[in-house]
């Protein structure tokens, strides 16, 4: 990807604003739904309308998309509103159908990026196209796999290329549907600063209430755009209902988001510091998560102590824990004084928790 500089040009060539806003439903459901959403988006900051036509579902039996019929609805939405249209393609046949229906932007889903054979097939079907192609990160946190897919499209002569960060799956339950692992897109951005990077906060969040914050983090990290699942009646959506927002909410979000786009040396400094601050934020979240988990275990111990009539405070065990933590802290360059203060606070909170349980 030596001519990276050219990669960001399509944002200008297609006359797309900064940040690029792609919005629309998880899935096209009916003609009326597609057109209603398109008209609501028409006067928003969104310039591209998305809708899934073929839906890759984790388990069978869920809504798997309306198929090629939905492409006609998208085409109609484009005619009526002037929005560009976007959909996910997962094989060469999808590509042919999307091109026949004049889809402007095709994205590669997270479950497709993991498979080099299928990526190659799609890249060959798209050979030399001037459509915009965005590659979502693979479901697993693997930067090479993501880059490998981008390279296959680049080699196939696709220059209007970009990537979408949609988070990574984990077995462990977190506050996200897909863990953001910001470090991975940050690494990618450092290596290919001119490859447009778009955030999909919807599939990271899996729920509405944290979408705004995710968007702000992305803009602070100098992302080029957002792809947000948007539905006129989110609760009634046929797929991903809990993470969709209305076009009105999206409009409010794009008004409230702070866009920090600067150039030159000052921008480099700001990007770097924002990146580092975001890393700190991510770690702080993890710290609170971990401490919350620790308190839950303390609660279980409290219940057990209550059942067996054992005292809450057990000084001997506490001193043992502290001794071990001081040693481990030393290895990480953390002072004894800090470890003592931190664990006293944590221990006090555990005791408070246990006393509450015992008094119940
Ligand atoms: C989607 O964008 O609707 C979708 C299925 O996303 P992902 O490939 O990120 O799961
Ligand atoms: Mn979805």
mmCIF file with all atom_site columns, N, CA, C and O in Angstrom, residues 54 68 71-72 75 87-103 106 121-127 129 131:
data_model
loop_
_atom_site.group_PDB
_atom_site.id
_atom_site.type_symbol
_atom_site.label_atom_id
_atom_site.label_alt_id
_atom_site.label_comp_id
_atom_site.label_asym_id
_atom_site.label_entity_id
_atom_site.label_seq_id
_atom_site.pdbx_PDB_ins_code
_atom_site.Cartn_x
_atom_site.Cartn_y
_atom_site.Cartn_z
_atom_site.occupancy
_atom_site.B_iso_or_equiv
_atom_site.pdbx_formal_charge
_atom_site.auth_seq_id
_atom_site.auth_comp_id
_atom_site.auth_asym_id
_atom_site.auth_atom_id
_atom_site.pdbx_PDB_model_num
ATOM 1   N N  . UNK A 1 54  ? -28.223 -8.985  2.995   1.00 0.00 ? 54  UNK A N  1
ATOM 2   C CA . UNK A 1 54  ? -27.943 -10.380 3.349   1.00 0.00 ? 54  UNK A CA 1
ATOM 3   C C  . UNK A 1 54  ? -27.319 -10.334 4.731   1.00 0.00 ? 54  UNK A C  1
ATOM 4   O O  . UNK A 1 54  ? -26.248 -9.732  4.922   1.00 0.00 ? 54  UNK A O  1
ATOM 5   N N  . UNK A 1 68  ? -31.877 -9.822  -2.553  1.00 0.00 ? 68  UNK A N  1
ATOM 6   C CA . UNK A 1 68  ? -31.690 -8.843  -3.650  1.00 0.00 ? 68  UNK A CA 1
ATOM 7   C C  . UNK A 1 68  ? -32.848 -7.846  -3.796  1.00 0.00 ? 68  UNK A C  1
ATOM 8   O O  . UNK A 1 68  ? -32.633 -6.706  -4.238  1.00 0.00 ? 68  UNK A O  1
ATOM 9   N N  . UNK A 1 71  ? -32.289 -4.401  -2.617  1.00 0.00 ? 71  UNK A N  1
ATOM 10  C CA . UNK A 1 71  ? -31.419 -3.495  -3.375  1.00 0.00 ? 71  UNK A CA 1
ATOM 11  C C  . UNK A 1 71  ? -32.250 -2.488  -4.172  1.00 0.00 ? 71  UNK A C  1
ATOM 12  O O  . UNK A 1 71  ? -31.851 -1.344  -4.365  1.00 0.00 ? 71  UNK A O  1
ATOM 13  N N  . UNK A 1 72  ? -33.423 -2.943  -4.628  1.00 0.00 ? 72  UNK A N  1
ATOM 14  C CA . UNK A 1 72  ? -34.320 -2.041  -5.377  1.00 0.00 ? 72  UNK A CA 1
ATOM 15  C C  . UNK A 1 72  ? -34.811 -0.925  -4.457  1.00 0.00 ? 72  UNK A C  1
ATOM 16  O O  . UNK A 1 72  ? -34.930 0.225   -4.874  1.00 0.00 ? 72  UNK A O  1
ATOM 17  N N  . UNK A 1 75  ? -32.042 1.528   -4.009  1.00 0.00 ? 75  UNK A N  1
ATOM 18  C CA . UNK A 1 75  ? -31.885 2.341   -5.230  1.00 0.00 ? 75  UNK A CA 1
ATOM 19  C C  . UNK A 1 75  ? -32.933 3.446   -5.280  1.00 0.00 ? 75  UNK A C  1
ATOM 20  O O  . UNK A 1 75  ? -32.647 4.582   -5.645  1.00 0.00 ? 75  UNK A O  1
ATOM 21  N N  . UNK A 1 87  ? -24.135 -1.367  1.242   1.00 0.00 ? 87  UNK A N  1
ATOM 22  C CA . UNK A 1 87  ? -24.573 -2.649  1.802   1.00 0.00 ? 87  UNK A CA 1
ATOM 23  C C  . UNK A 1 87  ? -23.388 -3.595  1.982   1.00 0.00 ? 87  UNK A C  1
ATOM 24  O O  . UNK A 1 87  ? -22.301 -3.361  1.448   1.00 0.00 ? 87  UNK A O  1
ATOM 25  N N  . UNK A 1 88  ? -23.623 -4.653  2.756   1.00 0.00 ? 88  UNK A N  1
ATOM 26  C CA . UNK A 1 88  ? -22.575 -5.654  2.980   1.00 0.00 ? 88  UNK A CA 1
ATOM 27  C C  . UNK A 1 88  ? -22.619 -6.708  1.886   1.00 0.00 ? 88  UNK A C  1
ATOM 28  O O  . UNK A 1 88  ? -23.705 -7.186  1.534   1.00 0.00 ? 88  UNK A O  1
ATOM 29  N N  . UNK A 1 89  ? -21.436 -7.063  1.375   1.00 0.00 ? 89  UNK A N  1
ATOM 30  C CA . UNK A 1 89  ? -21.361 -8.164  0.407   1.00 0.00 ? 89  UNK A CA 1
ATOM 31  C C  . UNK A 1 89  ? -20.509 -9.280  1.012   1.00 0.00 ? 89  UNK A C  1
ATOM 32  O O  . UNK A 1 89  ? -19.472 -9.015  1.616   1.00 0.00 ? 89  UNK A O  1
ATOM 33  N N  . UNK A 1 90  ? -20.991 -10.505 0.856   1.00 0.00 ? 90  UNK A N  1
ATOM 34  C CA . UNK A 1 90  ? -20.280 -11.617 1.492   1.00 0.00 ? 90  UNK A CA 1
ATOM 35  C C  . UNK A 1 90  ? -19.878 -12.701 0.501   1.00 0.00 ? 90  UNK A C  1
ATOM 36  O O  . UNK A 1 90  ? -19.310 -13.730 0.893   1.00 0.00 ? 90  UNK A O  1
ATOM 37  N N  . UNK A 1 91  ? -20.175 -12.506 -0.791  1.00 0.00 ? 91  UNK A N  1
ATOM 38  C CA . UNK A 1 91  ? -19.651 -13.411 -1.819  1.00 0.00 ? 91  UNK A CA 1
ATOM 39  C C  . UNK A 1 91  ? -19.716 -12.714 -3.186  1.00 0.00 ? 91  UNK A C  1
ATOM 40  O O  . UNK A 1 91  ? -20.245 -11.594 -3.287  1.00 0.00 ? 91  UNK A O  1
ATOM 41  N N  . UNK A 1 92  ? -19.188 -13.401 -4.215  1.00 0.00 ? 92  UNK A N  1
ATOM 42  C CA . UNK A 1 92  ? -19.091 -12.757 -5.534  1.00 0.00 ? 92  UNK A CA 1
ATOM 43  C C  . UNK A 1 92  ? -20.473 -12.468 -6.110  1.00 0.00 ? 92  UNK A C  1
ATOM 44  O O  . UNK A 1 92  ? -20.671 -11.455 -6.799  1.00 0.00 ? 92  UNK A O  1
ATOM 45  N N  . UNK A 1 93  ? -21.440 -13.328 -5.813  1.00 0.00 ? 93  UNK A N  1
ATOM 46  C CA . UNK A 1 93  ? -22.796 -13.105 -6.316  1.00 0.00 ? 93  UNK A CA 1
ATOM 47  C C  . UNK A 1 93  ? -23.409 -11.829 -5.725  1.00 0.00 ? 93  UNK A C  1
ATOM 48  O O  . UNK A 1 93  ? -24.045 -11.038 -6.429  1.00 0.00 ? 93  UNK A O  1
ATOM 49  N N  . UNK A 1 94  ? -23.173 -11.607 -4.419  1.00 0.00 ? 94  UNK A N  1
ATOM 50  C CA . UNK A 1 94  ? -23.637 -10.358 -3.802  1.00 0.00 ? 94  UNK A CA 1
ATOM 51  C C  . UNK A 1 94  ? -23.016 -9.156  -4.515  1.00 0.00 ? 94  UNK A C  1
ATOM 52  O O  . UNK A 1 94  ? -23.680 -8.150  -4.747  1.00 0.00 ? 94  UNK A O  1
ATOM 53  N N  . UNK A 1 95  ? -21.725 -9.273  -4.823  1.00 0.00 ? 95  UNK A N  1
ATOM 54  C CA . UNK A 1 95  ? -21.029 -8.156  -5.478  1.00 0.00 ? 95  UNK A CA 1
ATOM 55  C C  . UNK A 1 95  ? -21.707 -7.848  -6.808  1.00 0.00 ? 95  UNK A C  1
ATOM 56  O O  . UNK A 1 95  ? -22.047 -6.696  -7.100  1.00 0.00 ? 95  UNK A O  1
ATOM 57  N N  . UNK A 1 96  ? -21.964 -8.902  -7.629  1.00 0.00 ? 96  UNK A N  1
ATOM 58  C CA . UNK A 1 96  ? -22.576 -8.677  -8.943  1.00 0.00 ? 96  UNK A CA 1
ATOM 59  C C  . UNK A 1 96  ? -23.919 -7.978  -8.785  1.00 0.00 ? 96  UNK A C  1
ATOM 60  O O  . UNK A 1 96  ? -24.226 -7.020  -9.491  1.00 0.00 ? 96  UNK A O  1
ATOM 61  N N  . UNK A 1 97  ? -24.717 -8.468  -7.839  1.00 0.00 ? 97  UNK A N  1
ATOM 62  C CA . UNK A 1 97  ? -26.051 -7.873  -7.645  1.00 0.00 ? 97  UNK A CA 1
ATOM 63  C C  . UNK A 1 97  ? -25.949 -6.423  -7.155  1.00 0.00 ? 97  UNK A C  1
ATOM 64  O O  . UNK A 1 97  ? -26.670 -5.545  -7.619  1.00 0.00 ? 97  UNK A O  1
ATOM 65  N N  . UNK A 1 98  ? -25.016 -6.177  -6.220  1.00 0.00 ? 98  UNK A N  1
ATOM 66  C CA . UNK A 1 98  ? -24.869 -4.810  -5.690  1.00 0.00 ? 98  UNK A CA 1
ATOM 67  C C  . UNK A 1 98  ? -24.427 -3.865  -6.808  1.00 0.00 ? 98  UNK A C  1
ATOM 68  O O  . UNK A 1 98  ? -24.933 -2.745  -6.924  1.00 0.00 ? 98  UNK A O  1
ATOM 69  N N  . UNK A 1 99  ? -23.499 -4.321  -7.667  1.00 0.00 ? 99  UNK A N  1
ATOM 70  C CA . UNK A 1 99  ? -23.027 -3.458  -8.754  1.00 0.00 ? 99  UNK A CA 1
ATOM 71  C C  . UNK A 1 99  ? -24.148 -3.195  -9.765  1.00 0.00 ? 99  UNK A C  1
ATOM 72  O O  . UNK A 1 99  ? -24.318 -2.076  -10.237 1.00 0.00 ? 99  UNK A O  1
ATOM 73  N N  . UNK A 1 100 ? -24.939 -4.247  -10.040 1.00 0.00 ? 100 UNK A N  1
ATOM 74  C CA . UNK A 1 100 ? -26.087 -4.079  -10.956 1.00 0.00 ? 100 UNK A CA 1
ATOM 75  C C  . UNK A 1 100 ? -27.061 -3.016  -10.448 1.00 0.00 ? 100 UNK A C  1
ATOM 76  O O  . UNK A 1 100 ? -27.718 -2.343  -11.224 1.00 0.00 ? 100 UNK A O  1
ATOM 77  N N  . UNK A 1 101 ? -27.160 -2.917  -9.120  1.00 0.00 ? 101 UNK A N  1
ATOM 78  C CA . UNK A 1 101 ? -28.110 -1.963  -8.536  1.00 0.00 ? 101 UNK A CA 1
ATOM 79  C C  . UNK A 1 101 ? -27.441 -0.652  -8.133  1.00 0.00 ? 101 UNK A C  1
ATOM 80  O O  . UNK A 1 101 ? -27.989 0.113   -7.348  1.00 0.00 ? 101 UNK A O  1
ATOM 81  N N  . UNK A 1 102 ? -26.225 -0.458  -8.642  1.00 0.00 ? 102 UNK A N  1
ATOM 82  C CA . UNK A 1 102 ? -25.548 0.827   -8.467  1.00 0.00 ? 102 UNK A CA 1
ATOM 83  C C  . UNK A 1 102 ? -25.317 1.212   -7.006  1.00 0.00 ? 102 UNK A C  1
ATOM 84  O O  . UNK A 1 102 ? -25.458 2.385   -6.630  1.00 0.00 ? 102 UNK A O  1
ATOM 85  N N  . UNK A 1 103 ? -24.995 0.216   -6.196  1.00 0.00 ? 103 UNK A N  1
ATOM 86  C CA . UNK A 1 103 ? -24.629 0.484   -4.795  1.00 0.00 ? 103 UNK A CA 1
ATOM 87  C C  . UNK A 1 103 ? -23.294 1.238   -4.819  1.00 0.00 ? 103 UNK A C  1
ATOM 88  O O  . UNK A 1 103 ? -22.391 0.880   -5.568  1.00 0.00 ? 103 UNK A O  1
ATOM 89  N N  . UNK A 1 106 ? -19.545 -0.626  -0.717  1.00 0.00 ? 106 UNK A N  1
ATOM 90  C CA . UNK A 1 106 ? -19.754 -2.014  -0.313  1.00 0.00 ? 106 UNK A CA 1
ATOM 91  C C  . UNK A 1 106 ? -18.859 -2.278  0.886   1.00 0.00 ? 106 UNK A C  1
ATOM 92  O O  . UNK A 1 106 ? -17.700 -1.863  0.892   1.00 0.00 ? 106 UNK A O  1
ATOM 93  N N  . UNK A 1 121 ? -12.143 -13.973 -3.319  1.00 0.00 ? 121 UNK A N  1
ATOM 94  C CA . UNK A 1 121 ? -13.247 -14.109 -4.293  1.00 0.00 ? 121 UNK A CA 1
ATOM 95  C C  . UNK A 1 121 ? -13.955 -12.750 -4.481  1.00 0.00 ? 121 UNK A C  1
ATOM 96  O O  . UNK A 1 121 ? -14.228 -12.330 -5.600  1.00 0.00 ? 121 UNK A O  1
ATOM 97  N N  . UNK A 1 122 ? -14.202 -12.075 -3.367  1.00 0.00 ? 122 UNK A N  1
ATOM 98  C CA . UNK A 1 122 ? -14.900 -10.779 -3.450  1.00 0.00 ? 122 UNK A CA 1
ATOM 99  C C  . UNK A 1 122 ? -14.007 -9.741  -4.136  1.00 0.00 ? 122 UNK A C  1
ATOM 100 O O  . UNK A 1 122 ? -14.461 -8.964  -4.976  1.00 0.00 ? 122 UNK A O  1
ATOM 101 N N  . UNK A 1 123 ? -12.716 -9.762  -3.780  1.00 0.00 ? 123 UNK A N  1
ATOM 102 C CA . UNK A 1 123 ? -11.780 -8.797  -4.373  1.00 0.00 ? 123 UNK A CA 1
ATOM 103 C C  . UNK A 1 123 ? -11.745 -8.979  -5.889  1.00 0.00 ? 123 UNK A C  1
ATOM 104 O O  . UNK A 1 123 ? -11.753 -7.999  -6.651  1.00 0.00 ? 123 UNK A O  1
ATOM 105 N N  . UNK A 1 124 ? -11.740 -10.244 -6.346  1.00 0.00 ? 124 UNK A N  1
ATOM 106 C CA . UNK A 1 124 ? -11.692 -10.497 -7.790  1.00 0.00 ? 124 UNK A CA 1
ATOM 107 C C  . UNK A 1 124 ? -12.988 -10.037 -8.463  1.00 0.00 ? 124 UNK A C  1
ATOM 108 O O  . UNK A 1 124 ? -12.963 -9.480  -9.555  1.00 0.00 ? 124 UNK A O  1
ATOM 109 N N  . UNK A 1 125 ? -14.100 -10.235 -7.773  1.00 0.00 ? 125 UNK A N  1
ATOM 110 C CA . UNK A 1 125 ? -15.380 -9.792  -8.349  1.00 0.00 ? 125 UNK A CA 1
ATOM 111 C C  . UNK A 1 125 ? -15.434 -8.268  -8.441  1.00 0.00 ? 125 UNK A C  1
ATOM 112 O O  . UNK A 1 125 ? -16.146 -7.715  -9.274  1.00 0.00 ? 125 UNK A O  1
ATOM 113 N N  . UNK A 1 126 ? -14.685 -7.605  -7.581  1.00 0.00 ? 126 UNK A N  1
ATOM 114 C CA . UNK A 1 126 ? -14.709 -6.130  -7.561  1.00 0.00 ? 126 UNK A CA 1
ATOM 115 C C  . UNK A 1 126 ? -13.574 -5.508  -8.381  1.00 0.00 ? 126 UNK A C  1
ATOM 116 O O  . UNK A 1 126 ? -13.505 -4.283  -8.490  1.00 0.00 ? 126 UNK A O  1
ATOM 117 N N  . UNK A 1 127 ? -12.689 -6.347  -8.891  1.00 0.00 ? 127 UNK A N  1
ATOM 118 C CA . UNK A 1 127 ? -11.478 -5.910  -9.617  1.00 0.00 ? 127 UNK A CA 1
ATOM 119 C C  . UNK A 1 127 ? -11.640 -4.566  -10.335 1.00 0.00 ? 127 UNK A C  1
ATOM 120 O O  . UNK A 1 127 ? -12.517 -4.415  -11.189 1.00 0.00 ? 127 UNK A O  1
ATOM 121 N N  . UNK A 1 129 ? -12.856 -1.757  -9.582  1.00 0.00 ? 129 UNK A N  1
ATOM 122 C CA . UNK A 1 129 ? -14.055 -0.916  -9.442  1.00 0.00 ? 129 UNK A CA 1
ATOM 123 C C  . UNK A 1 129 ? -13.705 0.434   -8.809  1.00 0.00 ? 129 UNK A C  1
ATOM 124 O O  . UNK A 1 129 ? -12.715 0.551   -8.074  1.00 0.00 ? 129 UNK A O  1
ATOM 125 N N  . UNK A 1 131 ? -15.984 1.874   -6.957  1.00 0.00 ? 131 UNK A N  1
ATOM 126 C CA . UNK A 1 131 ? -16.876 1.953   -5.790  1.00 0.00 ? 131 UNK A CA 1
ATOM 127 C C  . UNK A 1 131 ? -16.017 2.065   -4.524  1.00 0.00 ? 131 UNK A C  1
ATOM 128 O O  . UNK A 1 131 ? -14.846 1.678   -4.518  1.00 0.00 ? 131 UNK A O  1
#
